[in-house]
mmCIF file of C-alpha atoms and ligand atoms in Angstrom:
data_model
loop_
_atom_site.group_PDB
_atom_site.id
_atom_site.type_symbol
_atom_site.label_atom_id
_atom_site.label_comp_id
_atom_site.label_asym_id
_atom_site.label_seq_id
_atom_site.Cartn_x
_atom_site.Cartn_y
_atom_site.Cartn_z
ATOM 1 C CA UNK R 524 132.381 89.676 107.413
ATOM 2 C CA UNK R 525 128.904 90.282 108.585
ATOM 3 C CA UNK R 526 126.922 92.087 106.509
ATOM 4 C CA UNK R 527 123.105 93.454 107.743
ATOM 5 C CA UNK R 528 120.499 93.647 105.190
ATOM 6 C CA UNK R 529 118.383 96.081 103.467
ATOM 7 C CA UNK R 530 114.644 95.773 102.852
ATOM 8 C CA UNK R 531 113.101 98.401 100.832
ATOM 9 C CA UNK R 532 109.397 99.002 100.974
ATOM 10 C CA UNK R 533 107.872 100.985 98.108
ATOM 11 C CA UNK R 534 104.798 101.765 96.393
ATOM 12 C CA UNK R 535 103.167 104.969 95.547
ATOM 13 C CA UNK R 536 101.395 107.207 97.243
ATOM 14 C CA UNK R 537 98.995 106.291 100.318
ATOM 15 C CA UNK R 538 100.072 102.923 99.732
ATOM 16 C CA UNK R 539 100.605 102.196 103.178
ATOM 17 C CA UNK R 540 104.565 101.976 103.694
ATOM 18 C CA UNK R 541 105.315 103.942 106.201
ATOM 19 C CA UNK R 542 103.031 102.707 108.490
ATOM 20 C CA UNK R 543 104.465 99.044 107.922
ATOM 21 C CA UNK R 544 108.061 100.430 108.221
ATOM 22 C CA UNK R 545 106.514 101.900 111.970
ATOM 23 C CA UNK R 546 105.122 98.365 112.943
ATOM 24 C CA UNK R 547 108.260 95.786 111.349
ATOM 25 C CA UNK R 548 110.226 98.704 113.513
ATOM 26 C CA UNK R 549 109.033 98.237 116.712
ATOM 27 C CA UNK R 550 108.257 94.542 116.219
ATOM 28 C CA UNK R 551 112.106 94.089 115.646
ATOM 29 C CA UNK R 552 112.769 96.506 118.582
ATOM 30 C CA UNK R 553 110.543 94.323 121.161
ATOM 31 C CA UNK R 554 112.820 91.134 120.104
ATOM 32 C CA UNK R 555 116.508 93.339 120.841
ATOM 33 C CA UNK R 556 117.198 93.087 116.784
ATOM 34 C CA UNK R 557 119.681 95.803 115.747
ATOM 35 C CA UNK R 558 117.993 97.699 112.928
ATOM 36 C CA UNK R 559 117.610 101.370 111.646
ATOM 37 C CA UNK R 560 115.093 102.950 110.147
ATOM 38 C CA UNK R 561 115.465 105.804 106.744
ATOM 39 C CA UNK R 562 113.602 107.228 104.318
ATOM 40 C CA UNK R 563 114.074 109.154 101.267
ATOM 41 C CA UNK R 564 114.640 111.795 101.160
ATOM 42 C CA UNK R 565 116.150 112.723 104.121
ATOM 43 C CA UNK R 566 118.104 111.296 106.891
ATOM 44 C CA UNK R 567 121.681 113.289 106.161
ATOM 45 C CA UNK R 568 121.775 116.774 106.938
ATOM 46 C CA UNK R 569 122.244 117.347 103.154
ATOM 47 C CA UNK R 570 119.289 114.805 102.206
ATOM 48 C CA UNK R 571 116.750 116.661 104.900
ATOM 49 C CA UNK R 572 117.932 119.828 102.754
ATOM 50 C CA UNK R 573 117.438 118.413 99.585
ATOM 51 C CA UNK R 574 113.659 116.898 101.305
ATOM 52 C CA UNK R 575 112.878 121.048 102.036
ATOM 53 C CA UNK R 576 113.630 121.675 98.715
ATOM 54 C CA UNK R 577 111.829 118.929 96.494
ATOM 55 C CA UNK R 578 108.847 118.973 98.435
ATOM 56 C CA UNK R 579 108.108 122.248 99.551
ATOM 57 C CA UNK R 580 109.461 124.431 96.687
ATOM 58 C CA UNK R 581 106.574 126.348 95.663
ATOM 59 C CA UNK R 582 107.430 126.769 92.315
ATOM 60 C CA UNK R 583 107.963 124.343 89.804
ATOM 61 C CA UNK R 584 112.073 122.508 89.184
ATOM 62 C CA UNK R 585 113.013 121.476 86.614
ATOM 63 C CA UNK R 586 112.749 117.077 86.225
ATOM 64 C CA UNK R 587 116.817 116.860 85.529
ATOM 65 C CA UNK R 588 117.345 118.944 88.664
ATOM 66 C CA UNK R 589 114.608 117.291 90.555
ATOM 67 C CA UNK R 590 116.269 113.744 89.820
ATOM 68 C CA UNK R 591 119.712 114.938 90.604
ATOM 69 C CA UNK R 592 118.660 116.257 94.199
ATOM 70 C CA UNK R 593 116.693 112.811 95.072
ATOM 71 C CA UNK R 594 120.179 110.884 93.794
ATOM 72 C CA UNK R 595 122.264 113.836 96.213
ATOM 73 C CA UNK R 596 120.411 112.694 99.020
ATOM 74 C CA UNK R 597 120.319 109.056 98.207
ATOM 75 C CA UNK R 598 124.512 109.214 98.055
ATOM 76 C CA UNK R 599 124.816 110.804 101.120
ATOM 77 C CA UNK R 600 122.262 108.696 102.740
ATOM 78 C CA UNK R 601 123.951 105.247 101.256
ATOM 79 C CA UNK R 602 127.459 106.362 102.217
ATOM 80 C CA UNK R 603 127.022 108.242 105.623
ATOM 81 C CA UNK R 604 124.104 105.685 107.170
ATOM 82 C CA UNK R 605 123.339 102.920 105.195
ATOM 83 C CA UNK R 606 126.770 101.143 104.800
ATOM 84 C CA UNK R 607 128.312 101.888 108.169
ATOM 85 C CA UNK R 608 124.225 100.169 109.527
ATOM 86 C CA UNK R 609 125.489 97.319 107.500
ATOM 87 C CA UNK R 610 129.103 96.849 108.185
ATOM 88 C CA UNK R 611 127.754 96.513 111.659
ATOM 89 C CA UNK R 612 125.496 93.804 110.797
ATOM 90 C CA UNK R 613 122.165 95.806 110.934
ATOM 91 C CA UNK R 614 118.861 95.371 109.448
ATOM 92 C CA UNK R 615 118.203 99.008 107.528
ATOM 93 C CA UNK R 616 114.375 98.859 106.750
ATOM 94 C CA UNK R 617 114.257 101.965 104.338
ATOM 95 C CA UNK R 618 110.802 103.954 103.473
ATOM 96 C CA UNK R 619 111.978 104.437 99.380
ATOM 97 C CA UNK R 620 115.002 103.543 97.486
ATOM 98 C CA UNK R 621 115.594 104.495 93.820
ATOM 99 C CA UNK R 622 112.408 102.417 92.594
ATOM 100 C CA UNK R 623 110.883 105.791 93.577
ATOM 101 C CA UNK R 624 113.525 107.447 91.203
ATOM 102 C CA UNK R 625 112.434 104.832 88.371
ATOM 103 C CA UNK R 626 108.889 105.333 88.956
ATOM 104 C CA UNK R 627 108.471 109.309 89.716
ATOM 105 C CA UNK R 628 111.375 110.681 87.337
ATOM 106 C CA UNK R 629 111.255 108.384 84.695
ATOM 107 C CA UNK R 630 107.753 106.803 84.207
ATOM 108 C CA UNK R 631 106.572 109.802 85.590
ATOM 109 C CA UNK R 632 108.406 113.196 84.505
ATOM 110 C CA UNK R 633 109.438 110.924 81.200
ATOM 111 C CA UNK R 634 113.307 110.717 81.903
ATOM 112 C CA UNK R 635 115.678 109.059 79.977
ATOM 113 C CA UNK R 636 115.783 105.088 82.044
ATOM 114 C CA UNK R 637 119.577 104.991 81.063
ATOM 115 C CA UNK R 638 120.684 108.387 82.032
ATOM 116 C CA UNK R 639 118.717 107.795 85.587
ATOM 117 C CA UNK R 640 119.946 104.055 86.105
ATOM 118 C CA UNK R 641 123.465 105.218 85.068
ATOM 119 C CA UNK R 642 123.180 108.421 87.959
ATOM 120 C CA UNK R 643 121.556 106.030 90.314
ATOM 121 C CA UNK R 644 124.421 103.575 90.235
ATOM 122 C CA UNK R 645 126.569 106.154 90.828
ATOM 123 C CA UNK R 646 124.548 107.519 93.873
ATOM 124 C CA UNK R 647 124.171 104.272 95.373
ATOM 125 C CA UNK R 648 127.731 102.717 94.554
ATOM 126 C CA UNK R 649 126.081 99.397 93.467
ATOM 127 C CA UNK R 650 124.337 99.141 97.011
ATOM 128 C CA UNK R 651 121.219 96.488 95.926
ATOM 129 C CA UNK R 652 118.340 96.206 97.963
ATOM 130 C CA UNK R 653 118.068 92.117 99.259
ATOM 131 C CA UNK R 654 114.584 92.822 99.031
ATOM 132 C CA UNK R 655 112.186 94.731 97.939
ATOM 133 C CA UNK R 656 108.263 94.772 99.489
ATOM 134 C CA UNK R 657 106.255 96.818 97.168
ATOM 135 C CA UNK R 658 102.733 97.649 98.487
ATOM 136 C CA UNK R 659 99.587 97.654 95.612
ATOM 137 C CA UNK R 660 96.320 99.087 96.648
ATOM 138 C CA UNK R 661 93.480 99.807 94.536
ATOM 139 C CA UNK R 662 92.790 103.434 93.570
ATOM 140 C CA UNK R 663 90.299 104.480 95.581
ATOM 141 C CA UNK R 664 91.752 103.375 98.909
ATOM 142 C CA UNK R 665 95.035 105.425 98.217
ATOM 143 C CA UNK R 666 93.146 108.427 97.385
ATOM 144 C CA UNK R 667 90.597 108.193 100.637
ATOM 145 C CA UNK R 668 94.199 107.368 102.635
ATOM 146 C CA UNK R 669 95.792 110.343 100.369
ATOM 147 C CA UNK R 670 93.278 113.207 101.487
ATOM 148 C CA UNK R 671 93.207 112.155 105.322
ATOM 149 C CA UNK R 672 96.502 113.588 105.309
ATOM 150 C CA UNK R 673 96.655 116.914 105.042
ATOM 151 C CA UNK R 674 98.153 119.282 102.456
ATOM 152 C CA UNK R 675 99.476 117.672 99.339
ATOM 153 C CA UNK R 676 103.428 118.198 98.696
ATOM 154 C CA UNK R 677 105.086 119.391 95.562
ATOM 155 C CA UNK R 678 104.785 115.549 94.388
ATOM 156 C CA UNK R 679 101.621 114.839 95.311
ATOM 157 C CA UNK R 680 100.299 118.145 93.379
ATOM 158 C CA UNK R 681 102.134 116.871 90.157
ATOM 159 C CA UNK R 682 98.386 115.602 88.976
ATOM 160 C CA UNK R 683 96.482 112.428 87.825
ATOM 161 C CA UNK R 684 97.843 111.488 84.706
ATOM 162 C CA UNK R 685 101.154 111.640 86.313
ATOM 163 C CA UNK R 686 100.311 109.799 89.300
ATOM 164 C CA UNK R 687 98.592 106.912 86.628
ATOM 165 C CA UNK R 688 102.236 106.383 84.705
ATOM 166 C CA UNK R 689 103.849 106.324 88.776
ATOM 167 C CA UNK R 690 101.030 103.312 89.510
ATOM 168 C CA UNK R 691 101.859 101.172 86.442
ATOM 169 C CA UNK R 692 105.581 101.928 86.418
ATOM 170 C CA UNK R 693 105.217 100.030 90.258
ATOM 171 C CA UNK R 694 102.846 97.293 88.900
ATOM 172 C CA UNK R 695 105.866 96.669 85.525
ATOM 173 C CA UNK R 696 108.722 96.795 88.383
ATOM 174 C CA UNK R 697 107.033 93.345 89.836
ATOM 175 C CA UNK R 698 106.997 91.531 86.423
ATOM 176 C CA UNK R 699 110.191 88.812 85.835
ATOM 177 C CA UNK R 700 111.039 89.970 82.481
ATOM 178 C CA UNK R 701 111.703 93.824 84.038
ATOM 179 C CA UNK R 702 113.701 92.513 87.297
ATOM 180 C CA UNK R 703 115.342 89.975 84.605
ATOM 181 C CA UNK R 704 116.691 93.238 83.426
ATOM 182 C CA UNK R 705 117.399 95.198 86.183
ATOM 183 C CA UNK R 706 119.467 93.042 88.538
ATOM 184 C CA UNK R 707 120.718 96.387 90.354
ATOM 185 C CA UNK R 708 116.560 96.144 92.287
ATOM 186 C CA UNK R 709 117.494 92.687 93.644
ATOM 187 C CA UNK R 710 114.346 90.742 93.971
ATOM 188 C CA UNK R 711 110.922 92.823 94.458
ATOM 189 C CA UNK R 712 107.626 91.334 95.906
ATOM 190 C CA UNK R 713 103.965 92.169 95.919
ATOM 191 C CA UNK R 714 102.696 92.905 98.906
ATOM 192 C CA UNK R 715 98.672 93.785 99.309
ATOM 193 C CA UNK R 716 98.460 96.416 101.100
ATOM 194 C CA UNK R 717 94.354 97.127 101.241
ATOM 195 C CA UNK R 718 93.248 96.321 104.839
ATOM 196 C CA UNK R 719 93.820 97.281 108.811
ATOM 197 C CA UNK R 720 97.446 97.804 108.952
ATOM 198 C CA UNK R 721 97.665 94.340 111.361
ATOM 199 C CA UNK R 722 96.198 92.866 108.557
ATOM 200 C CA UNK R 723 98.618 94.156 105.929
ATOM 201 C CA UNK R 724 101.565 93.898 108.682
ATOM 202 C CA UNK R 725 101.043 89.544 108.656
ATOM 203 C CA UNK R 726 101.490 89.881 104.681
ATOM 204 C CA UNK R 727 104.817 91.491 105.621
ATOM 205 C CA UNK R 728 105.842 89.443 108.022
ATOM 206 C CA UNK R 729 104.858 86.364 105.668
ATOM 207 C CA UNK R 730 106.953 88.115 103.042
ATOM 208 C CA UNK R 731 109.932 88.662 104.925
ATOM 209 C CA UNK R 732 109.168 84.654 106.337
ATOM 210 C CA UNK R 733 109.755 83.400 102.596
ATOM 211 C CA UNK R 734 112.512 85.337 101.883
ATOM 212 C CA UNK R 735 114.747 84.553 105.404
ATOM 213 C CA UNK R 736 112.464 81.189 106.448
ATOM 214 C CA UNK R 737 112.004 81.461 110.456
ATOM 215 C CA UNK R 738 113.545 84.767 110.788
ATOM 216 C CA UNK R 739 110.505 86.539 110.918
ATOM 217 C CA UNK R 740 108.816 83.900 112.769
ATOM 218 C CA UNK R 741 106.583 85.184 115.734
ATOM 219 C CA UNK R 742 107.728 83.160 117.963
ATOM 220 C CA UNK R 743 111.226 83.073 116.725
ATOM 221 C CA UNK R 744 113.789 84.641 118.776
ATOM 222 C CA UNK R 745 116.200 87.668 117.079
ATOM 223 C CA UNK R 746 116.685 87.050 113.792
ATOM 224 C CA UNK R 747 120.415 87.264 112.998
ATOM 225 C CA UNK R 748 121.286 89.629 110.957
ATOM 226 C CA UNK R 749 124.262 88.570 108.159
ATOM 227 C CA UNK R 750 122.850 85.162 108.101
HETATM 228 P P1 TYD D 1041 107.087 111.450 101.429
HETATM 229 O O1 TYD D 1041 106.408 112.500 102.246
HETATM 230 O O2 TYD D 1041 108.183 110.678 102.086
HETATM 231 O O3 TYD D 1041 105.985 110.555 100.774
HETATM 232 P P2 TYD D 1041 105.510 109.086 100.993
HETATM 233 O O4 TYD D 1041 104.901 109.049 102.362
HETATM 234 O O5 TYD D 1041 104.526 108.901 99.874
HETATM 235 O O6 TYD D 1041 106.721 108.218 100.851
HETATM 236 O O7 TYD D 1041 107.617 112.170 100.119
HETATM 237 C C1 TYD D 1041 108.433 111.587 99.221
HETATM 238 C C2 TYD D 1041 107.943 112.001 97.846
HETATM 239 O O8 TYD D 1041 109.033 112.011 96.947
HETATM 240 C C3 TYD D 1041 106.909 111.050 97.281
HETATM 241 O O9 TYD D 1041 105.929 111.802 96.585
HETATM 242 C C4 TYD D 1041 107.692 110.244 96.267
HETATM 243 C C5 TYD D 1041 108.756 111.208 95.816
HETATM 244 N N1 TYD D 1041 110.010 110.583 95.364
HETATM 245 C C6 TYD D 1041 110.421 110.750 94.041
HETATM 246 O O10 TYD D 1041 109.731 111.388 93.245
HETATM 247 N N2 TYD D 1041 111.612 110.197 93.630
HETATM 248 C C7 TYD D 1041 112.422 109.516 94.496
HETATM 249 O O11 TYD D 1041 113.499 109.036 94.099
HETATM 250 C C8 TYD D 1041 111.996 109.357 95.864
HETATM 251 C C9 TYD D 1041 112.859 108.632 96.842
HETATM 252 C C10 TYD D 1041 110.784 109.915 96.256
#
């Protein structure tokens, strides 16, 4: 059976994902590869709900509740898109997975890690990313990158000392003892993400390159998915 892939790209905020997500898009798009882009949350009709409500309640919600909504929206997103993208053999490039969950609700709003791995393995059904790119950037640049973008969300508002246990929950997520033991993450790699985005965008590509060898390849032609 064919089976697509899924390549996560993570990292906290300002760290430069999205964009990346935007350019590995189009670059598969201008070579006819069959891929689909998500993020989370969002991308169900109950996950773009459960986005209105985490990000743009005014008020505060409570951490248990807050996790549970992100896992509502990851379930529905792995069930109705994600695994039907695969069984057809397509590459799902998705802006978050539940590294966010690990980082934000536990390291963050101080969650129980077994509770939250035990939910998340329920939300996903086992689904493991085969790879993981997580972007670091130094302080400063996210912040500068941060307040070029408008209003802050719920999340973004949750303050600095938060934000500082979100950072070095990422930075422990790319040591081998902590993927040693948590084989549901698959493997996760560093990517640098300070610099123009075309500059940041070859350290993806050379990422993806090591991972799949001449997939990724400029010149190469589709990579094919299942492979
Ligand atoms: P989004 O606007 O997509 O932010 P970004 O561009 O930084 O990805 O908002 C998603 C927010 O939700 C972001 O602050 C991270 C947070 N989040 C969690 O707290 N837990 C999670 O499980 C996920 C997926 C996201």
């Amino acid at each position: 059976m064919t089976r697509g892939r899924l390549i996560v790209f993570e990292g906290p905020e300002g760290a430069g994902k999205t964009t990346q997500v935007g350019l590995l898009s189009a670059w598969l798009a201008a070579r006819g590869v069959e891929h689909l882009r998500v993020r989370e949350p969002g991308g169900t009709p109950l996950g773009d709900e459960a986005r209105r409500l985490l990000l743009d309640t005014p008020g505060g919600l409570d951490a248990r509740a807050e996790a549970l909504l992100f896992m509502a929206s990851r379930a529905a997103l792995v069930a109705e898109v994600i695994v039907p993208a695969m069984a057809r053999g397509a590459l799902v490039l998705a802006d978050r997975y539940f590294l966010s969950t690990y980082a934000y609700q536990v390291a963050g709003r101080g969650l129980p890690e077994s509770e939250i791995r035990a939910a998340n393995a329920l939300a996903t059904d086992g689904l493991s990313p085969d790879l993981t790119l997580l972007f670091s950037v130094p302080a400063q640049v996210r912040a500068a990158r941060a307040a070029a973008r408008g209003a802050p969300d719920r999340i973004e508002r949750a303050g600095d000392a938060f934000h500082a246990r979100v950072e070095r929950a990422f930075a422990m997520f790319l040591s081998p003892n902590w993927q040693a033991g948590h084989p549901e993450a698959g493997p996760v790699v560093d990517v640098n993400g300070d610099g123009d985005a075309a500059a940041v965008f070859a350290r993806v590509r050379a990422a993806l390159g090591e991972r799949w060898p001449g997939l990724f390849d400029a010149a190469a032609p589709a990579p094919a998915p299942g492979r």
